[in-house]
Amino acid sequence: MEIFWLVILGLTMGIIFGVALEKSRVMEPGVLIGQFLFKDYTMLKMFLAATATGLVVLSGLTALGLAELHPKSFVVGNIIVGGTILGAGIAIAGACPGTVFAQIGRGYKDAWLTVIGGIMGAAFYGYNKSLIDGVLDMGSLGKITYADLFPSLPFWMLGLITAAALVVVMIALEMYRPWKVDRGMDQNNDASARSNAAHA
């Protein structure tokens, strides 16, 4: 019965996540690529909001003793190479593992190529895991967290402080680049694309 409810919980969270992606338009290739070009900050704002929300929830759960932190080791090689490959892939494909299925649901046919590429990449890594890990497992700093840098503060307090700082950053970013500007930019681009298509 426990597995059944875990599946239901996963499906529910997936639906909520998918709706949030679609309504925020973060799943659109133009929005993702626009973020990398610093022309559309929708993606960054949503990620900051999600991180702040997650920190508030996690702070509450840890303060009540309902959750524990299980950080992964901070491996410099994995982070630099993996982050570079992921970032380049998102910029080129206009999709990431979290948005590609929402794009498929929205009707973006090229998203299927991203899925195929992801499967091929995962298979390549799986068959060469020991070799790749041997090359990238360098510069490990162990399982460290921000909480380790401030041992006098309990995690829940540090989490709430960090969440508040992220909210301040979001407010400043919204003042610098209002969401209506990003949406207007997209509408102009869409109109331009439709006009070019009509004259083609």
mmCIF file of C-alpha atoms in Angstrom:
data_model
loop_
_atom_site.group_PDB
_atom_site.id
_atom_site.type_symbol
_atom_site.label_atom_id
_atom_site.label_comp_id
_atom_site.label_asym_id
_atom_site.label_seq_id
_atom_site.Cartn_x
_atom_site.Cartn_y
_atom_site.Cartn_z
ATOM 1 C CA MET A 1 0.000 0.000 0.000
ATOM 2 C CA GLU A 2 2.904 2.328 0.724
ATOM 3 C CA ILE A 3 4.191 1.978 -2.859
ATOM 4 C CA PHE A 4 0.716 2.799 -4.183
ATOM 5 C CA TRP A 5 0.587 6.093 -2.276
ATOM 6 C CA LEU A 6 4.145 6.940 -3.326
ATOM 7 C CA VAL A 7 3.078 6.488 -6.954
ATOM 8 C CA ILE A 8 0.012 8.682 -6.390
ATOM 9 C CA LEU A 9 2.192 11.310 -4.703
ATOM 10 C CA GLY A 10 4.669 11.204 -7.593
ATOM 11 C CA LEU A 11 1.920 11.564 -10.188
ATOM 12 C CA THR A 12 0.353 14.456 -8.273
ATOM 13 C CA MET A 13 3.658 16.289 -7.963
ATOM 14 C CA GLY A 14 4.355 15.626 -11.641
ATOM 15 C CA ILE A 15 1.014 17.110 -12.673
ATOM 16 C CA ILE A 16 1.549 20.196 -10.507
ATOM 17 C CA PHE A 17 5.074 20.610 -11.877
ATOM 18 C CA GLY A 18 3.865 20.205 -15.458
ATOM 19 C CA VAL A 19 1.061 22.733 -15.040
ATOM 20 C CA ALA A 20 3.503 25.203 -13.462
ATOM 21 C CA LEU A 21 5.919 24.762 -16.364
ATOM 22 C CA GLU A 22 3.193 25.269 -18.960
ATOM 23 C CA LYS A 23 1.524 28.241 -17.285
ATOM 24 C CA SER A 24 4.831 29.988 -16.602
ATOM 25 C CA ARG A 25 5.998 29.262 -20.169
ATOM 26 C CA VAL A 26 9.358 28.116 -18.809
ATOM 27 C CA MET A 27 9.051 24.985 -20.926
ATOM 28 C CA GLU A 28 9.075 26.950 -24.187
ATOM 29 C CA PRO A 29 12.369 26.691 -26.101
ATOM 30 C CA GLY A 30 12.458 30.443 -26.716
ATOM 31 C CA VAL A 31 12.241 31.163 -22.984
ATOM 32 C CA LEU A 32 15.039 28.716 -22.147
ATOM 33 C CA ILE A 33 17.349 29.996 -24.869
ATOM 34 C CA GLY A 34 16.400 33.591 -24.002
ATOM 35 C CA GLN A 35 17.658 33.045 -20.460
ATOM 36 C CA PHE A 36 21.071 31.943 -21.717
ATOM 37 C CA LEU A 37 21.171 35.034 -23.935
ATOM 38 C CA PHE A 38 20.056 37.242 -20.993
ATOM 39 C CA LYS A 39 17.006 38.340 -22.965
ATOM 40 C CA ASP A 40 14.311 36.588 -20.923
ATOM 41 C CA TYR A 41 14.485 36.111 -17.151
ATOM 42 C CA THR A 42 11.356 33.993 -16.713
ATOM 43 C CA MET A 43 13.386 30.831 -16.132
ATOM 44 C CA LEU A 44 15.652 32.400 -13.509
ATOM 45 C CA LYS A 45 12.722 33.926 -11.627
ATOM 46 C CA MET A 46 10.878 30.609 -11.494
ATOM 47 C CA PHE A 47 13.973 28.724 -10.341
ATOM 48 C CA LEU A 48 14.583 31.284 -7.597
ATOM 49 C CA ALA A 49 10.947 31.028 -6.507
ATOM 50 C CA ALA A 50 11.083 27.224 -6.486
ATOM 51 C CA THR A 51 14.332 27.211 -4.503
ATOM 52 C CA ALA A 52 12.999 29.681 -1.939
ATOM 53 C CA THR A 53 9.781 27.679 -1.551
ATOM 54 C CA GLY A 54 11.713 24.435 -1.200
ATOM 55 C CA LEU A 55 13.959 25.966 1.451
ATOM 56 C CA VAL A 56 10.969 27.123 3.510
ATOM 57 C CA VAL A 57 9.380 23.668 3.361
ATOM 58 C CA LEU A 58 12.661 21.857 4.073
ATOM 59 C CA SER A 59 13.438 24.215 6.952
ATOM 60 C CA GLY A 60 10.065 23.439 8.510
ATOM 61 C CA LEU A 61 10.459 19.683 8.049
ATOM 62 C CA THR A 62 13.971 19.602 9.517
ATOM 63 C CA ALA A 63 12.975 21.836 12.431
ATOM 64 C CA LEU A 64 10.172 19.393 13.267
ATOM 65 C CA GLY A 65 12.460 16.401 12.864
ATOM 66 C CA LEU A 66 10.496 15.070 9.885
ATOM 67 C CA ALA A 67 13.382 15.223 7.409
ATOM 68 C CA GLU A 68 17.153 14.843 7.362
ATOM 69 C CA LEU A 69 19.790 16.241 5.039
ATOM 70 C CA HIS A 70 21.607 13.730 2.821
ATOM 71 C CA PRO A 71 23.905 15.849 0.643
ATOM 72 C CA LYS A 72 26.029 14.380 -2.123
ATOM 73 C CA SER A 73 29.780 14.858 -2.184
ATOM 74 C CA PHE A 74 30.989 18.104 -3.730
ATOM 75 C CA VAL A 75 33.161 16.844 -6.598
ATOM 76 C CA VAL A 76 34.684 19.704 -8.576
ATOM 77 C CA GLY A 77 35.319 17.677 -11.749
ATOM 78 C CA ASN A 78 31.768 16.350 -11.937
ATOM 79 C CA ILE A 79 30.237 19.764 -11.308
ATOM 80 C CA ILE A 80 32.338 21.679 -13.840
ATOM 81 C CA VAL A 81 32.155 19.132 -16.674
ATOM 82 C CA GLY A 82 28.590 18.011 -15.965
ATOM 83 C CA GLY A 83 27.331 21.575 -15.554
ATOM 84 C CA THR A 84 29.037 22.658 -18.774
ATOM 85 C CA ILE A 85 27.564 19.771 -20.770
ATOM 86 C CA LEU A 86 24.079 20.302 -19.307
ATOM 87 C CA GLY A 87 24.163 24.055 -19.888
ATOM 88 C CA ALA A 88 25.409 23.670 -23.454
ATOM 89 C CA GLY A 89 22.738 21.059 -24.140
ATOM 90 C CA ILE A 90 19.954 23.290 -22.829
ATOM 91 C CA ALA A 91 21.210 26.257 -24.852
ATOM 92 C CA ILE A 92 21.452 24.218 -28.055
ATOM 93 C CA ALA A 93 18.257 22.152 -27.713
ATOM 94 C CA GLY A 94 16.096 24.730 -25.963
ATOM 95 C CA ALA A 95 15.049 22.017 -23.523
ATOM 96 C CA CYS A 96 16.177 20.279 -20.360
ATOM 97 C CA PRO A 97 15.197 16.991 -18.683
ATOM 98 C CA GLY A 98 12.531 18.791 -16.655
ATOM 99 C CA THR A 99 10.865 20.547 -19.592
ATOM 100 C CA VAL A 100 11.219 18.177 -22.530
ATOM 101 C CA PHE A 101 8.145 16.072 -21.717
ATOM 102 C CA ALA A 102 6.070 19.221 -21.201
ATOM 103 C CA GLN A 103 7.247 20.306 -24.663
ATOM 104 C CA ILE A 104 6.145 16.958 -26.094
ATOM 105 C CA GLY A 105 2.744 17.409 -24.478
ATOM 106 C CA ARG A 106 2.560 20.891 -25.981
ATOM 107 C CA GLY A 107 3.282 19.512 -29.449
ATOM 108 C CA TYR A 108 6.954 20.411 -30.016
ATOM 109 C CA LYS A 109 8.055 17.597 -32.333
ATOM 110 C CA ASP A 110 11.782 18.336 -32.017
ATOM 111 C CA ALA A 111 11.520 17.585 -28.298
ATOM 112 C CA TRP A 112 11.479 13.897 -29.227
ATOM 113 C CA LEU A 113 15.023 14.305 -30.557
ATOM 114 C CA THR A 114 16.065 15.693 -27.174
ATOM 115 C CA VAL A 115 14.582 12.631 -25.448
ATOM 116 C CA ILE A 116 16.395 10.296 -27.848
ATOM 117 C CA GLY A 117 19.645 12.180 -27.267
ATOM 118 C CA GLY A 118 19.158 11.945 -23.513
ATOM 119 C CA ILE A 119 18.589 8.194 -23.680
ATOM 120 C CA MET A 120 21.674 7.753 -25.860
ATOM 121 C CA GLY A 121 23.751 9.855 -23.470
ATOM 122 C CA ALA A 122 22.525 7.891 -20.452
ATOM 123 C CA ALA A 123 23.300 4.606 -22.222
ATOM 124 C CA PHE A 124 26.785 5.812 -23.161
ATOM 125 C CA TYR A 125 27.448 6.816 -19.554
ATOM 126 C CA GLY A 126 26.059 3.538 -18.231
ATOM 127 C CA TYR A 127 28.344 1.434 -20.423
ATOM 128 C CA ASN A 128 31.377 3.612 -19.628
ATOM 129 C CA LYS A 129 30.607 4.572 -16.034
ATOM 130 C CA SER A 130 33.818 3.363 -14.437
ATOM 131 C CA LEU A 131 35.987 5.085 -17.049
ATOM 132 C CA ILE A 132 34.072 8.380 -16.937
ATOM 133 C CA ASP A 133 33.854 8.444 -13.142
ATOM 134 C CA GLY A 134 37.578 7.720 -12.921
ATOM 135 C CA VAL A 135 38.313 10.782 -15.042
ATOM 136 C CA LEU A 136 35.816 13.132 -13.395
ATOM 137 C CA ASP A 137 36.116 12.071 -9.746
ATOM 138 C CA MET A 138 38.735 14.654 -8.894
ATOM 139 C CA GLY A 139 38.767 17.437 -6.372
ATOM 140 C CA SER A 140 36.206 15.940 -3.986
ATOM 141 C CA LEU A 141 35.502 18.216 -1.021
ATOM 142 C CA GLY A 142 33.271 15.712 0.748
ATOM 143 C CA LYS A 143 29.645 16.122 1.777
ATOM 144 C CA ILE A 144 29.554 19.815 2.580
ATOM 145 C CA THR A 145 26.589 22.185 2.822
ATOM 146 C CA TYR A 146 26.060 25.857 3.540
ATOM 147 C CA ALA A 147 25.152 24.788 7.051
ATOM 148 C CA ASP A 148 28.752 23.594 7.528
ATOM 149 C CA LEU A 149 29.973 27.112 6.793
ATOM 150 C CA PHE A 150 27.786 28.513 9.575
ATOM 151 C CA PRO A 151 27.915 25.895 12.348
ATOM 152 C CA SER A 152 26.425 28.272 14.914
ATOM 153 C CA LEU A 153 23.132 28.475 12.993
ATOM 154 C CA PRO A 154 20.676 25.572 12.820
ATOM 155 C CA PHE A 155 19.808 24.527 9.282
ATOM 156 C CA TRP A 156 16.184 25.656 9.514
ATOM 157 C CA MET A 157 17.264 29.186 10.405
ATOM 158 C CA LEU A 158 19.883 29.304 7.683
ATOM 159 C CA GLY A 159 17.330 27.971 5.210
ATOM 160 C CA LEU A 160 14.816 30.696 6.059
ATOM 161 C CA ILE A 161 17.500 33.387 5.853
ATOM 162 C CA THR A 162 18.601 32.097 2.444
ATOM 163 C CA ALA A 163 14.980 31.937 1.252
ATOM 164 C CA ALA A 164 14.447 35.541 2.336
ATOM 165 C CA ALA A 165 17.617 36.580 0.469
ATOM 166 C CA LEU A 166 16.357 34.843 -2.672
ATOM 167 C CA VAL A 167 13.045 36.689 -2.392
ATOM 168 C CA VAL A 168 14.965 39.977 -2.235
ATOM 169 C CA VAL A 169 16.903 38.951 -5.355
ATOM 170 C CA MET A 170 13.623 38.092 -7.128
ATOM 171 C CA ILE A 171 12.117 41.454 -6.232
ATOM 172 C CA ALA A 172 15.222 43.268 -7.479
ATOM 173 C CA LEU A 173 15.213 41.206 -10.664
ATOM 174 C CA GLU A 174 11.525 41.916 -11.235
ATOM 175 C CA MET A 175 12.159 45.644 -10.785
ATOM 176 C CA TYR A 176 15.040 45.434 -13.257
ATOM 177 C CA ARG A 177 13.179 43.238 -15.730
ATOM 178 C CA PRO A 178 9.373 43.111 -15.208
ATOM 179 C CA TRP A 179 7.677 39.913 -16.341
ATOM 180 C CA LYS A 180 5.439 41.874 -18.691
ATOM 181 C CA VAL A 181 8.527 42.958 -20.634
ATOM 182 C CA ASP A 182 9.569 39.337 -21.114
ATOM 183 C CA ARG A 183 6.098 38.325 -22.201
ATOM 184 C CA GLY A 184 5.838 41.304 -24.545
ATOM 185 C CA MET A 185 9.194 40.371 -26.038
ATOM 186 C CA ASP A 186 7.959 36.849 -26.690
ATOM 187 C CA GLN A 187 4.738 38.150 -28.259
ATOM 188 C CA ASN A 188 6.734 40.405 -30.583
ATOM 189 C CA ASN A 189 8.988 37.499 -31.522
ATOM 190 C CA ASP A 190 5.960 35.275 -32.152
ATOM 191 C CA ALA A 191 4.339 37.954 -34.286
ATOM 192 C CA SER A 192 7.563 38.431 -36.228
ATOM 193 C CA ALA A 193 7.861 34.687 -36.766
ATOM 194 C CA ARG A 194 4.266 34.465 -38.003
ATOM 195 C CA SER A 195 4.851 37.395 -40.321
ATOM 196 C CA ASN A 196 8.015 35.842 -41.761
ATOM 197 C CA ALA A 197 6.214 32.533 -42.218
ATOM 198 C CA ALA A 198 3.347 34.253 -44.019
ATOM 199 C CA HIS A 199 5.752 35.933 -46.470
ATOM 200 C CA ALA A 200 7.823 32.796 -47.018
#
